[in-house]
């Protein structure tokens, strides 16, 4: 029996909701973005490009380590043993990821194999201020590079070996290439020959004694998948995939022959040979030290279990420098090859979660939280780090604290009041670490098969668990969003076998309990949920299997849903769409944003999930949207300018004592066409402009709502988030700005009669509390009920009321008293 996984876009017509099938329209496929970096109405404005580490090299004379990380290179000082310090994060490349590094000592030049960005050359004579000298965009995906004699030899994936003249590093030029039969992944040049690790085509030997005319003279087709090669003396040592080191006699380059091999668990990516020892970067099995003094009988004598997969290794001065993927760099003392041990490390982001607040991004690393300064969006830079006891899986920032979940199982609270000097203030154990949401005095953690955990964080120095709720059928809780006394918990089971969204009543945090579920369809799982107003926006993935003879084909696709949660005990799916495998979702009225595999960042209309804009890059996860920008993680933090204007003033909740108001908005970064702004006040156009980003209008007393529409000439239009404000000086409004209310009051219905299906109320709440809303018809029959949680203050409340025309009475009940008023519904 064979298994094949296929990732496609499909349409589907119904979703299983707790025993009932709730139909919604089948969404058609939309146009697929065609190339990496393709975009529609979006543009990248800046990035902090550091991610997983796959390449490392060393300047042993100056004790400097160059560590490939995502789409950049960290320059690290190692002059003091046991201590790696950052000299520069200024090397930021053009491609999808740094895969190979080669350092030319006498010229202080760093050569970077940069996947689809080709070859880059950097001057690192001043390690604190590296400068790009030049680049050459190879046709394939550059995986490795070796430089000698004024030429760079690039292992360029499916495009074979490229020979590039770098005698003038500011203007490198390709002079020749040899198209190897496999996928060139590693290269080593010596004695006029280039030895190429060519994937499933093994080791290829290319004569480059005359660089403009390379020609293959021999090969050895290794049984595995050749990734890396190191040549010394008469032997080529090949890292050949599944835990295999092969020793190949190349004394006759035209007739290479295997003379020995070593097998063990792991996956061999790279090898470096010093003396009689081969140091093998063996994937998940870490670093292996293999005695090759007798090439016909290689055998392991030492091992260090790295925290991430070992992908590259460089050995000098008794130390092995190992690039370990999501865990960054580990420096291993191999002075005694039988007892390798770590002496230093430098962490990088691997699997990460990021929270953006104000002018800072807070990012989880393996063993650390890193704070990134976003004051200059074109040049984000790291300003501080603080240790955590493992891999951070979720982070939420509120007030002066960052709340971080850490594997294998703890909540860590960090004081970030000074972003340049964060420090831990408290922690507590949790059964499992997952995504986190903080609301009021409580942290809600999606803890896998341990369900939803509720942690009291009222005293950040002493957090403790006060309640928990297992999800339906023990499905793994993967994400959580909390609003108005309810937690919305996305669940999944391995390989999308089953999943749903549990709606959990957390009004009593000591006794959370499930009140309803969304989903539950077989082979359906959920990855994220975001709630705005009366709607929950869900992202998930679906798997189907198809049998064809002895082959089982698994078909995967993603989906989005819009769910009416005005009554949390009876959620209703109102819209849906299909997508690529979807990781995260974020809703900011009037749009929904998603990130996924294949299409990167996408933007949808909020009500009907019509895709209106996108920016395509690779596998993308962790999404925040703030003030016209999306912050996404794709091998580093990327900042994408959205096509929406941002309403700046008046802001939500503003009270203005003058009737002549100057409305201010920010234009989007993306402006390729002629644009026209149209400003709406309470659905009425008050001004229109092509160039201005302000307008002044006379506004009467009362509550108002405003927004900006942006129309691109002959193209689409986009709307800003709407903002509510108040004009006038009644005493209760003055108290909103100056003090908290002293008593509970129902201040009135903001729009009466009701014509759009929503009842808008204004409340004064003296202290945090649960508030019940009950609606009655003229006979006294209760037709509708819901409960919300409010902090102390003044609140504009929108309640969904899909009712027939007529007269109704709404009662609002709090611990501080009750109030009621008449509501007229007109349709």
CSV table of C-alpha atoms in Angstrom, one decimal, residues 178 180-189 193-206 216-231 234-240 246-258 271:
chain,number,residue,atom,x,y,z
A,178,UNK,CA,27.3,22.2,-15.9
A,180,UNK,CA,24.1,17.8,-13.3
A,181,UNK,CA,21.5,15.1,-13.6
A,182,UNK,CA,20.1,15.5,-10.1
A,183,UNK,CA,19.7,18.5,-7.7
A,184,UNK,CA,23.1,20.0,-6.8
A,185,UNK,CA,23.1,20.6,-3.0
A,186,UNK,CA,26.7,20.6,-1.9
A,187,UNK,CA,30.0,21.4,-3.6
A,188,UNK,CA,33.7,21.1,-2.7
A,189,UNK,CA,36.5,22.2,-5.0
A,193,UNK,CA,37.8,19.2,-9.6
A,194,UNK,CA,34.5,20.2,-8.3
A,195,UNK,CA,32.8,17.4,-6.3
A,196,UNK,CA,29.1,17.9,-6.3
A,197,UNK,CA,26.6,16.3,-3.9
A,198,UNK,CA,23.8,15.9,-6.4
A,199,UNK,CA,20.8,14.6,-4.4
A,200,UNK,CA,19.5,11.3,-5.7
A,201,UNK,CA,22.2,11.3,-8.4
A,202,UNK,CA,25.0,10.9,-5.8
A,203,UNK,CA,28.5,12.3,-6.2
A,204,UNK,CA,29.4,13.9,-9.5
A,205,UNK,CA,33.1,14.8,-10.3
A,206,UNK,CA,33.4,17.9,-12.6
A,216,UNK,CA,31.9,15.7,-15.9
A,217,UNK,CA,34.6,13.0,-15.8
A,218,UNK,CA,33.2,10.6,-13.2
A,219,UNK,CA,30.5,9.9,-10.7
A,220,UNK,CA,29.4,7.5,-8.0
A,221,UNK,CA,25.6,7.1,-7.7
A,222,UNK,CA,25.2,6.8,-3.9
A,223,UNK,CA,22.2,4.8,-2.7
A,224,UNK,CA,20.9,7.7,-0.6
A,225,UNK,CA,20.4,11.4,-1.2
A,226,UNK,CA,23.7,13.3,-1.3
A,227,UNK,CA,23.5,16.6,0.5
A,228,UNK,CA,27.0,17.5,1.6
A,229,UNK,CA,30.6,16.6,0.6
A,230,UNK,CA,34.0,17.2,2.0
A,231,UNK,CA,37.2,16.1,0.3
A,234,UNK,CA,42.2,10.7,-1.8
A,235,UNK,CA,38.7,10.5,-0.3
A,236,UNK,CA,35.4,12.3,-0.6
A,237,UNK,CA,33.1,12.1,2.4
A,238,UNK,CA,29.5,12.3,1.5
A,239,UNK,CA,26.5,13.1,3.8
A,240,UNK,CA,24.1,10.8,2.0
A,246,UNK,CA,29.9,7.3,2.7
A,247,UNK,CA,33.6,7.3,2.1
A,248,UNK,CA,34.5,7.3,-1.6
A,249,UNK,CA,38.0,6.8,-3.0
A,250,UNK,CA,38.6,9.6,-5.6
A,251,UNK,CA,42.3,8.9,-6.2
A,252,UNK,CA,41.1,8.3,-9.8
A,253,UNK,CA,38.5,11.1,-10.2
A,254,UNK,CA,37.2,9.4,-13.4
A,255,UNK,CA,36.4,6.2,-11.4
A,256,UNK,CA,35.3,7.0,-7.8
A,257,UNK,CA,34.5,4.0,-5.7
A,258,UNK,CA,32.9,3.6,-2.3
A,271,UNK,CA,30.1,16.6,6.9
